Tab-separated table of C-alpha atoms in Angstrom:
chain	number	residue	atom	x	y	z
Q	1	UNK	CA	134.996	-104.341	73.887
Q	2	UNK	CA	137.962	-102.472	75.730
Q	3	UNK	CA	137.374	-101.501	79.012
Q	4	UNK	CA	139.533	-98.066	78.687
Q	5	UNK	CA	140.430	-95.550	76.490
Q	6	UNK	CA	142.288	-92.583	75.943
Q	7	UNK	CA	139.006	-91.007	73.400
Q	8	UNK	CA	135.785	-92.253	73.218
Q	9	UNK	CA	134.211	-90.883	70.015
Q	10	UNK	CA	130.355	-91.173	69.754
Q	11	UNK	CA	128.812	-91.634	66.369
Q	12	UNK	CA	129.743	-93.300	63.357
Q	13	UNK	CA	129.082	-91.228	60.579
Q	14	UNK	CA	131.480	-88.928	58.809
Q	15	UNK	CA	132.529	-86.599	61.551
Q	16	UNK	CA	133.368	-89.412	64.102
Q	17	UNK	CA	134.973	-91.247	61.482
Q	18	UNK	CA	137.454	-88.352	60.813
Q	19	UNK	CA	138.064	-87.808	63.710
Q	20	UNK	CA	139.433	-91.318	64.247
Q	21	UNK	CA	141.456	-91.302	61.604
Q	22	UNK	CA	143.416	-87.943	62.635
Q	23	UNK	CA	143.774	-89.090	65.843
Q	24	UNK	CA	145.823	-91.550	64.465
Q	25	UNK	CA	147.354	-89.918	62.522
Q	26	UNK	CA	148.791	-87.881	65.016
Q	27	UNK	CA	149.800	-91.346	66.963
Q	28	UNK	CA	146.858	-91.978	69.072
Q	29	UNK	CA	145.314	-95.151	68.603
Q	30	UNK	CA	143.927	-95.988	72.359
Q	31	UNK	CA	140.713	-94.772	70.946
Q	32	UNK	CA	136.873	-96.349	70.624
Q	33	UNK	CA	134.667	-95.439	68.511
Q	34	UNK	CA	131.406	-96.290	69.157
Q	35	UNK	CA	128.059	-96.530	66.787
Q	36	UNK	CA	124.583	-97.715	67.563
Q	37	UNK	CA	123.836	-98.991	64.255
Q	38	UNK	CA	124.991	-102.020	62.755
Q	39	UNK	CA	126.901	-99.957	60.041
Q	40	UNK	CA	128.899	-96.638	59.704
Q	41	UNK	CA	127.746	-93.599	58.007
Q	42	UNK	CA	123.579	-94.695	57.838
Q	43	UNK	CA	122.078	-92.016	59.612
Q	44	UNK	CA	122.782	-88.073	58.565
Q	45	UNK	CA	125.710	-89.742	56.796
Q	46	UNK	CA	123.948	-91.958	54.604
Q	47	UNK	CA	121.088	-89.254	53.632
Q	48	UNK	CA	122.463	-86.167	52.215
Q	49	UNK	CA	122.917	-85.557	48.424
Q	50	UNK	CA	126.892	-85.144	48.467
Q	51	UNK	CA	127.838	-81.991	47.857
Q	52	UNK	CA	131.153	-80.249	48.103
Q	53	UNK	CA	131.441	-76.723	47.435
Q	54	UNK	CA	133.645	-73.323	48.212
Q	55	UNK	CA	130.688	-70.796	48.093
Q	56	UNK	CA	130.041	-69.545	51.383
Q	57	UNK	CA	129.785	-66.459	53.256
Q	58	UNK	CA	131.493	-67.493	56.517
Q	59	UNK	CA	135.266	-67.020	56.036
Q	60	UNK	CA	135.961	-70.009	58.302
Q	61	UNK	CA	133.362	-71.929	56.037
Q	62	UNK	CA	135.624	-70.993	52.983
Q	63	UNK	CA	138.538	-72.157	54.932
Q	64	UNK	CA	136.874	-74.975	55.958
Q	65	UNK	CA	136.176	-76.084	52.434
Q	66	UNK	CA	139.704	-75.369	50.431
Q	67	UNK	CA	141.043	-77.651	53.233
Q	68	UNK	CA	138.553	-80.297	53.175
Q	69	UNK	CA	138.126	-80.497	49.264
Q	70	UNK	CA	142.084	-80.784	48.729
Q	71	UNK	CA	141.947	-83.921	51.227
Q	72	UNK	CA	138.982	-85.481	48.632
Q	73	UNK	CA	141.232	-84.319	45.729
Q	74	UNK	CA	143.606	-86.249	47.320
Q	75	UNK	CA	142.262	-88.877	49.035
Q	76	UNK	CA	143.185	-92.446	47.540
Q	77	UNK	CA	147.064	-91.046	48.080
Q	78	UNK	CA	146.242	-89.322	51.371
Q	79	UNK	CA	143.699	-91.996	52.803
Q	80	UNK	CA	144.365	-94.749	51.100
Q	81	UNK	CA	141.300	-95.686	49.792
Q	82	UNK	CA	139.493	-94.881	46.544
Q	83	UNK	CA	136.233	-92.337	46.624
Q	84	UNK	CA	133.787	-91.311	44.032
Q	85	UNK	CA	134.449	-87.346	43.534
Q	86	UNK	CA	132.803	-85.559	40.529
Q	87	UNK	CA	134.179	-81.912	40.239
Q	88	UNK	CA	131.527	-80.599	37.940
Q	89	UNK	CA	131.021	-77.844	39.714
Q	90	UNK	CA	128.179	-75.354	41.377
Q	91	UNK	CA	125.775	-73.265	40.220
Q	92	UNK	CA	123.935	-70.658	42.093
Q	93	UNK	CA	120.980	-69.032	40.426
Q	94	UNK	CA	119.794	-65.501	42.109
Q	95	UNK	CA	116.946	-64.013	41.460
Q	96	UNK	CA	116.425	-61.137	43.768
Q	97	UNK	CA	118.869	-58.288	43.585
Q	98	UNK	CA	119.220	-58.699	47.429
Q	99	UNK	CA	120.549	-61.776	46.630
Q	100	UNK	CA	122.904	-60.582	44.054
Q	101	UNK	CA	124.222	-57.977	46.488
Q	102	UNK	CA	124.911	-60.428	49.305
Q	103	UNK	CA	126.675	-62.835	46.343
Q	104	UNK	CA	128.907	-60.160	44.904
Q	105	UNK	CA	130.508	-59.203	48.702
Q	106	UNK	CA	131.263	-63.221	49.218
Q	107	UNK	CA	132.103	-63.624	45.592
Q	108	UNK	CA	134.730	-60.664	47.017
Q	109	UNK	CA	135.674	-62.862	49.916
Q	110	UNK	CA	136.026	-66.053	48.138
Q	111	UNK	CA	138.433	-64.713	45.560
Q	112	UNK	CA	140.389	-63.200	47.941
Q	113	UNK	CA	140.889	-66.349	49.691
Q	114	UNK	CA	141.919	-67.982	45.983
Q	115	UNK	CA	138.713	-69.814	45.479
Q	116	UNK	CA	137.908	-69.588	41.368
Q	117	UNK	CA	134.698	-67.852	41.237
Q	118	UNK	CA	132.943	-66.752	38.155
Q	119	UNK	CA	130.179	-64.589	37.850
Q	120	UNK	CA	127.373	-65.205	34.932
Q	121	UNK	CA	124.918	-63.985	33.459
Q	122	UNK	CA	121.324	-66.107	33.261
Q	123	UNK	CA	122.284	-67.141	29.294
Q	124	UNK	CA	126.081	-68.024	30.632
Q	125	UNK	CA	123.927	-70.480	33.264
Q	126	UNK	CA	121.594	-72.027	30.905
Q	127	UNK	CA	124.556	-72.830	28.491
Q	128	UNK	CA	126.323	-74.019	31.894
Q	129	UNK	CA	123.523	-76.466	33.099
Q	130	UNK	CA	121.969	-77.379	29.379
Q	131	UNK	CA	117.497	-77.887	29.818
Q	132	UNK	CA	117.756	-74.913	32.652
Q	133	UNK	CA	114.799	-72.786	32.245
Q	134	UNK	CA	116.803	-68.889	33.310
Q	135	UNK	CA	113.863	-66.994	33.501
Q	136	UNK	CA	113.938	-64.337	36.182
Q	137	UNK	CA	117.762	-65.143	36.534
Q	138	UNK	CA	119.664	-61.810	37.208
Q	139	UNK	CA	122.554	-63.614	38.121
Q	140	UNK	CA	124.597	-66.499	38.826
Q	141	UNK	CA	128.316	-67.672	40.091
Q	142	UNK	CA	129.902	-70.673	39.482
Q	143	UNK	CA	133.008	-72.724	40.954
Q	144	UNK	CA	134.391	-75.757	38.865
Q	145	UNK	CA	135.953	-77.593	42.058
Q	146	UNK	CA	133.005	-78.094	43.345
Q	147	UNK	CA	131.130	-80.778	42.901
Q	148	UNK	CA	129.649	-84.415	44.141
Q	149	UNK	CA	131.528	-86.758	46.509
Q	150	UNK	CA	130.425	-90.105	47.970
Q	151	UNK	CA	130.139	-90.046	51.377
Q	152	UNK	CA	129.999	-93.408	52.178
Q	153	UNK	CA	133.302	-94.066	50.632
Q	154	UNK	CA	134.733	-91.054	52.340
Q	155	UNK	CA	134.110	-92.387	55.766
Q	156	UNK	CA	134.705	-96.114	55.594
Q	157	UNK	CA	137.960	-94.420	53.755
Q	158	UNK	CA	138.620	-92.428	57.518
Q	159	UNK	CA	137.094	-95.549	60.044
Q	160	UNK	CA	139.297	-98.381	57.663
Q	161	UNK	CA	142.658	-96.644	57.839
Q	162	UNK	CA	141.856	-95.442	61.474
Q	163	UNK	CA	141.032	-99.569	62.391
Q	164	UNK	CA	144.172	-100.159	60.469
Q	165	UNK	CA	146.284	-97.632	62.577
Q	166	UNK	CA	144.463	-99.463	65.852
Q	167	UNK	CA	141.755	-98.029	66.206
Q	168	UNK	CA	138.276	-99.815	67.973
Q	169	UNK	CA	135.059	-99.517	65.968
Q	170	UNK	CA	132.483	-101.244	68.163
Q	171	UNK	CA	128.956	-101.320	66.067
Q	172	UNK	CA	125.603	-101.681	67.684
Q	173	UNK	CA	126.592	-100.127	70.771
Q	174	UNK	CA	124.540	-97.388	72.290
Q	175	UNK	CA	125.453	-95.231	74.940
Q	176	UNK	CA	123.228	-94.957	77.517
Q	177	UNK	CA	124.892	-92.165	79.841
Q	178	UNK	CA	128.518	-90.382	80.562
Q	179	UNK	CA	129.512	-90.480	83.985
Q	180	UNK	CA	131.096	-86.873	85.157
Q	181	UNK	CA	133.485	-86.662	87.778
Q	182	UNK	CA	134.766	-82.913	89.687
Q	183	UNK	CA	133.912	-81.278	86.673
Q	184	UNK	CA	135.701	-84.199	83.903
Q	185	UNK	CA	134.543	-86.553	82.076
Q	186	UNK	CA	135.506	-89.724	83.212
Q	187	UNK	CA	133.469	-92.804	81.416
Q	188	UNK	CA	130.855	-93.467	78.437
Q	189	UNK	CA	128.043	-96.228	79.798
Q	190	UNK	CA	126.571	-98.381	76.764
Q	191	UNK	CA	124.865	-101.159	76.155
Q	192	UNK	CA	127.604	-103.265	76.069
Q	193	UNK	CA	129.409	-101.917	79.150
Q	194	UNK	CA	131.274	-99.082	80.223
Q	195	UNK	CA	134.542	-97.874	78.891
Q	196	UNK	CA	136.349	-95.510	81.355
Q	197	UNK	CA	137.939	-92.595	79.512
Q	198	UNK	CA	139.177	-88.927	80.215
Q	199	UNK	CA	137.919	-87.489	77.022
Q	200	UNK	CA	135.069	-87.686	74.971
Q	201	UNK	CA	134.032	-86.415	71.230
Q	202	UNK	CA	130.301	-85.889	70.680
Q	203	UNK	CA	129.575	-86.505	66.782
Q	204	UNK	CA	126.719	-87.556	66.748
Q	205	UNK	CA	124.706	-85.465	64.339
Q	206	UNK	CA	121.172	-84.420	65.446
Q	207	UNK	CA	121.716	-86.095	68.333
Q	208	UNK	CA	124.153	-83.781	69.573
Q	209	UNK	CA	121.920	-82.267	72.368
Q	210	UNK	CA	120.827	-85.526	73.667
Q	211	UNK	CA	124.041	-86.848	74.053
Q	212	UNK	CA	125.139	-83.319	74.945
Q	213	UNK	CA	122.834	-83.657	78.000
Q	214	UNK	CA	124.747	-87.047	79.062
Q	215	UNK	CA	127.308	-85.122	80.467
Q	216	UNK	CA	125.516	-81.972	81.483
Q	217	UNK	CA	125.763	-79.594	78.213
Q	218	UNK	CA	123.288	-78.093	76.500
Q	219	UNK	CA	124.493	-78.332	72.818
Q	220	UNK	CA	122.143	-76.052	70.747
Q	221	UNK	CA	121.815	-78.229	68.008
Q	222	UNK	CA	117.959	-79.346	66.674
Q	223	UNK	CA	117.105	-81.937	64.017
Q	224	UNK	CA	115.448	-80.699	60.815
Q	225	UNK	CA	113.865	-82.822	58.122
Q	226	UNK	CA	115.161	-83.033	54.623
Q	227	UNK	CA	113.927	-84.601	51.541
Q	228	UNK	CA	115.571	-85.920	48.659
Q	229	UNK	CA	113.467	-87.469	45.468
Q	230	UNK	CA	115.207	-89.379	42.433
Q	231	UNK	CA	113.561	-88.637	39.313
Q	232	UNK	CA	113.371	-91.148	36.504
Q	233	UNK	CA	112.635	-90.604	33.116
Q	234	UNK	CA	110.819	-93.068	30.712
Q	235	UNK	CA	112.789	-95.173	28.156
Q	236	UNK	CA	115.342	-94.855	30.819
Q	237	UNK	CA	117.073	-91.765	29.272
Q	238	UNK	CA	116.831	-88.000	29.901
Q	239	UNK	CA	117.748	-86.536	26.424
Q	240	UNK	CA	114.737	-88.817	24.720
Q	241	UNK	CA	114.285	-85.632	22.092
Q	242	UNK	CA	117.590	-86.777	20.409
Q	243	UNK	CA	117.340	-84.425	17.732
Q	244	UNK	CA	116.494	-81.515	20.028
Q	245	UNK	CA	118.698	-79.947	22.744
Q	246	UNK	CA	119.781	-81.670	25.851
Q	247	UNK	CA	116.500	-81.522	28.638
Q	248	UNK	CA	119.274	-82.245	31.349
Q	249	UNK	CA	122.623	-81.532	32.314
Q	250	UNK	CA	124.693	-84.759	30.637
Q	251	UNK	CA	127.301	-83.750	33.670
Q	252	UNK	CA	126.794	-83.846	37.764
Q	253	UNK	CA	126.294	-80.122	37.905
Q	254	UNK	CA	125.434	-79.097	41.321
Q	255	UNK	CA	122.579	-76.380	40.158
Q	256	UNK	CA	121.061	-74.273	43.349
Q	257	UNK	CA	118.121	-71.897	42.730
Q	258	UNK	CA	119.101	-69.878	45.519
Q	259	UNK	CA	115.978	-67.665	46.458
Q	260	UNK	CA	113.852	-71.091	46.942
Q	261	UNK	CA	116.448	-73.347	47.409
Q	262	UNK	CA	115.575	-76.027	44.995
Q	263	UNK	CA	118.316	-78.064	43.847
Q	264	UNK	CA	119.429	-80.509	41.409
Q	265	UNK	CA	121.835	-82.487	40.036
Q	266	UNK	CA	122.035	-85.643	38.210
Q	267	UNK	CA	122.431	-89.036	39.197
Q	268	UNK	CA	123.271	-92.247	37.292
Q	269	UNK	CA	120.207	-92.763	34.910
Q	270	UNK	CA	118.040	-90.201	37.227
Q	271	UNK	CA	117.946	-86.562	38.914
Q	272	UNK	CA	118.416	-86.318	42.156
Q	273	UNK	CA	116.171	-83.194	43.722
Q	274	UNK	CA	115.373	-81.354	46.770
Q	275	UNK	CA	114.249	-77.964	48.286
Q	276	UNK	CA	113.668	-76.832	51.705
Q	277	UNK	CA	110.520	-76.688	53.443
Q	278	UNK	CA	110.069	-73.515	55.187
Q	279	UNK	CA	107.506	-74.369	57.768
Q	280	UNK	CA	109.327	-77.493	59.043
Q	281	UNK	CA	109.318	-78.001	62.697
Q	282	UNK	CA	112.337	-79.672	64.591
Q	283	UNK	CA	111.885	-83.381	64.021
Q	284	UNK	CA	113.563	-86.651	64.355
Q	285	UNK	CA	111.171	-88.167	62.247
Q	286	UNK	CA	112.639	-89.019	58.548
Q	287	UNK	CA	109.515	-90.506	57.383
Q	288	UNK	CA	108.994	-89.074	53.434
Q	289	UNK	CA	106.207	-86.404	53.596
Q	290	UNK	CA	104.668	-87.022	49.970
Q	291	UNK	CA	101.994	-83.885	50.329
Q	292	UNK	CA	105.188	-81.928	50.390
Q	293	UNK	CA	106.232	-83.151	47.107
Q	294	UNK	CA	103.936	-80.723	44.960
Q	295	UNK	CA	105.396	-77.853	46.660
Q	296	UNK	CA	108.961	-78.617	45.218
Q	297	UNK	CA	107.258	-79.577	41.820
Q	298	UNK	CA	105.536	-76.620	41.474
Q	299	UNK	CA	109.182	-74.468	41.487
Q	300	UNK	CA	111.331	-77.479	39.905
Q	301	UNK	CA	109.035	-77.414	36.835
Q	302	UNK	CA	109.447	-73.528	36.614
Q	303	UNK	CA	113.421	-73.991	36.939
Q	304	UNK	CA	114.443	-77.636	35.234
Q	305	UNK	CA	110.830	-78.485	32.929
Q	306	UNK	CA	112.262	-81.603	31.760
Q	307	UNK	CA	111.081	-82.974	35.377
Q	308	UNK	CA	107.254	-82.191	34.432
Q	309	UNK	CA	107.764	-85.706	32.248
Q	310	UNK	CA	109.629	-87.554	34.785
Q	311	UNK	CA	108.094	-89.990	37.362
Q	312	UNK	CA	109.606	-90.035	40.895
Q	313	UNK	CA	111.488	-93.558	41.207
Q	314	UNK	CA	112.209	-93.225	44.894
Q	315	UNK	CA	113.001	-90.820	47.781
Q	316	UNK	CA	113.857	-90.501	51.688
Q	317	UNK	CA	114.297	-87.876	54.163
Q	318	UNK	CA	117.510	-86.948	56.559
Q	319	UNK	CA	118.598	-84.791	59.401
Q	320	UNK	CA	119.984	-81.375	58.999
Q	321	UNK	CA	121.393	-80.430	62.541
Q	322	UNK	CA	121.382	-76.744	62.702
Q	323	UNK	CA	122.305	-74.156	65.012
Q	324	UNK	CA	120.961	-71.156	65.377
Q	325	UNK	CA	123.681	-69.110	63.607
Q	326	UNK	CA	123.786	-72.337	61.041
Q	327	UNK	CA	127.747	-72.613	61.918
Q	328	UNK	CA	128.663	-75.781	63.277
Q	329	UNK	CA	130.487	-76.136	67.104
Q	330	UNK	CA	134.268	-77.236	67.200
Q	331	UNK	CA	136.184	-77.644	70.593
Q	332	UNK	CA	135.757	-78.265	73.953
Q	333	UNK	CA	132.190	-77.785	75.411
Q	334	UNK	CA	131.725	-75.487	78.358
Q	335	UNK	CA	131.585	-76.261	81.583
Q	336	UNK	CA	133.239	-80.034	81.667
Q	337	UNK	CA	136.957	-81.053	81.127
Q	338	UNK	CA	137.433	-83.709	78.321
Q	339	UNK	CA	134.224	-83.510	76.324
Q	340	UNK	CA	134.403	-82.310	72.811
Q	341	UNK	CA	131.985	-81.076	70.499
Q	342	UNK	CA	132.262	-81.311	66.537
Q	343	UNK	CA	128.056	-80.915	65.815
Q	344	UNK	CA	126.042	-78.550	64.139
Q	345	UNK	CA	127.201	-78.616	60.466
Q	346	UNK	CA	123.675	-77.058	59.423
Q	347	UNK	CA	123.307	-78.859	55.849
Q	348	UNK	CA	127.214	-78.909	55.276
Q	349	UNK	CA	129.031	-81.615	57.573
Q	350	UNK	CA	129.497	-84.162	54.724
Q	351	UNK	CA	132.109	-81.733	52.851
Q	352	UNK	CA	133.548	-80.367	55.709
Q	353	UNK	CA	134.403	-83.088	57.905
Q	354	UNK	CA	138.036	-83.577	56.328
Q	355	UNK	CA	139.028	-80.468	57.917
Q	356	UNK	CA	136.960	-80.597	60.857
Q	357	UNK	CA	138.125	-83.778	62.063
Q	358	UNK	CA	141.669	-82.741	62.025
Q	359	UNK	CA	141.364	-79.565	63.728
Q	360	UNK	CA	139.339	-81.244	66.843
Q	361	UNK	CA	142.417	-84.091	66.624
Q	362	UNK	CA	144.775	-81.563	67.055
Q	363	UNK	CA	142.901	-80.033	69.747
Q	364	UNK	CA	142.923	-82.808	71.861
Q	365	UNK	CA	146.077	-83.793	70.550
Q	366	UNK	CA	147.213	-80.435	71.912
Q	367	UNK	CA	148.606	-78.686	69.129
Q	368	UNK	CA	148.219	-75.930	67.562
Q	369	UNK	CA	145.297	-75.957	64.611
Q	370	UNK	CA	146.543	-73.016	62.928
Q	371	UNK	CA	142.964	-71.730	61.928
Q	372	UNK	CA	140.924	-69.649	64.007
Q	373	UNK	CA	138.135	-71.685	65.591
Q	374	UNK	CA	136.309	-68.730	66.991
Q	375	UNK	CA	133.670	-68.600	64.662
Q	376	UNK	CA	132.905	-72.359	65.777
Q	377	UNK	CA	133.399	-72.161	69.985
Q	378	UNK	CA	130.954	-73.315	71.618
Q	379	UNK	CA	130.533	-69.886	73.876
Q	380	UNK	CA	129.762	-68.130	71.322
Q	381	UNK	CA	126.203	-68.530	72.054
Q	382	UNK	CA	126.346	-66.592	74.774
Q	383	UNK	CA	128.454	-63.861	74.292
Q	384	UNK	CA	127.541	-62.507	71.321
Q	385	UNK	CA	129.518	-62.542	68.867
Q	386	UNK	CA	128.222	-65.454	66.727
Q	387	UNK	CA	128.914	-64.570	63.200
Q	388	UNK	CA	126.783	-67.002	61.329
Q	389	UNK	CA	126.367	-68.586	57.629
Q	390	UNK	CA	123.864	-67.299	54.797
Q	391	UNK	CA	124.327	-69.929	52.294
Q	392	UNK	CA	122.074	-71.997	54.247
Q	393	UNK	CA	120.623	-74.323	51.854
């Protein structure tokens, strides 16, 4: 492992991975990335359900997101290597007219950004997403460039042309501490040594605070728990009532029932599935919680009652790492020279980290992003004027 380096980026997962690859990019290659695990991309990475979308309420977000989907529209020219990217689309279902309120001002927004937007109404949905159950709908929007990317092809895509450019990816390698000198950072300890750098990137997920508190910065980021099931349906088919209508969506349809936050969307022979669980405590603990599974029955049934015949093949649990305004953190942290945070995605770091990864390279790069970070610095915690995200799903 080399002994020196111009940036040490911790964590191997999406965000760290894109940030190695615009780093070289912009012609810096003296760089080590560095990932406990024996592979890239299998912890937050590895666990979320793929999604790409333009609806949110956060006008960085937005930004965020026309950037970082035209780099996965692009990607096998850009990157160089293939990816798996369904644009199918979103659908948000709203049920309370609070909801529908909030919607139409970012529908607004979005649109005046050029994002496609539609408004429906709950018949336009259920012809949309076909087996949808629109009861109690009183609205919906829907984007057709959204839709379901695969994330572990998206960052072995960023680390393999990054190791290409000269990059270091050094696997199963912990760090263990960051040694701070007058006020810099000026080397990452691990378990296979020390590598003296001036400049450090923190991506490492829900981790972020530990790390974070490496080199002396509190990074107010906390794990939450996440589940994902995989529905199968017997005889191996989802439309087995061929001569009735479709009980599922035959496309990858990103469908979001807003007010509870169930989700669906298909996947291969299955469903894929998911809600939130409101009384979840910060955790690093991704063990499955079955007992939680008849909660998100109970409202999937009500919403998609094809699943009331399906039998759950598998499922597992990941890490949202949230904030308290659910924005992520891009930029220098405060208080020590050299160490950069890109944490805190909140739910969304999988879709964003295209665009994220470039505008931290070009920080430390020194140039000049050309998007206004403010939303994301890091002192924005304690002055005030945290703006924050309500599609929070």
């Amino acid at each position: 492992m080399k002994r020196s380096a111009e940036v040490v980026i911790i964590g191997g997962g999406c965000m760290g991975a894109s940030v190695a690859y615009h780093l070289a990019r912009r012609g810096v290659t003296d760089v080590v990335l560095v990932e406990r695990g024996q592979l890239l991309g299998t912890g937050s990475t590895g666990r979320n359900a793929g999604g790409v979308r333009h609806q949110f309420s956060n006008e960085a977000n937005i930004r965020l997101s026309i950037e970082s989907i035209g780099v996965l529209e692009r990607f096998a020219d850009e990157v160089g290597q293939p990816i798996d990217f369904h644009q199918d689309g979103y659908l948000f279902l709203l049920s309370a007219p609070a909801s529908v309120e909030t919607f139409r001002r970012n529908v607004a927004l979005q649109r005046s950004l050029g994002v496609d937007v539609q408004w429906l109404d709950a018949q336009e949905a259920a012809r949309l997403a076909p087996g949808l159950d629109a009861s109690g709908v009183v609205g919906a929007t829907f984007c057709q460039r959204d839709g379901i990317a695969d994330p572990n092809g998206v960052t072995m895509g960023f680390a393999k042309t990054a190791q290409a450019a000269g990059v270091s990816i050094e696997r199963d390698t912990e760090v263990t501490g960051i040694r701070v000198e007058a006020g810099r950072v000026a080397a990452v300890e691990t378990t296979r040594g020390t590598i003296d750098t001036r400049r450090v990137v923190n991506a490492t997920g829900p981790h972020a605070r530990l790390i974070g508190r490496m080199a002396g910065v509190e990074v107010p980021v906390d794990p939450y728990r996440r589940h994902i099931f995989i529905a199968a349906f017997e005889g191996g088919g989802m439309n087995a009532q061929e001569s009735g209508p479709p009980r599922v969506p035959s496309s990858r349809i990103m469908v979001i029932d807003f007010d509870t936050t169930f989700y669906f969307h298909r996947e291969g022979a299955g469903l894929l599935f998911g809600m939130g669980d409101p009384n979840e405590a910060p955790t690093f603990d991704t063990t499955v919680q079955w007992d939680f599974l008849p909660q998100v029955i109970d409202v999937a049934v009500t919403r998609l009652p094809a699943l009331a015949d399906a039998s759950i093949s598998h499922a597992w649990a990941g890490l949202y790492e949230v904030t308290p305004d659910a924005n992520p953190i891009i930029g220098p942290a405060d208080g020590v020279g050299g160490f950069y945070l890109i944490n805190g995605f909140s739910g969304h770091g999988f879709q964003h980290c295209p665009a994220a990864g470039r505008l931290l390279a070009d920080l430390i790069t020194g140039r000049d992003p050309a998007f206004d970070l403010t939303p994301f610095a890091a002192e924005r915690f304690t002055s005030g004027v945290a703006s924050g995200e309500r599609y929070f799903v």
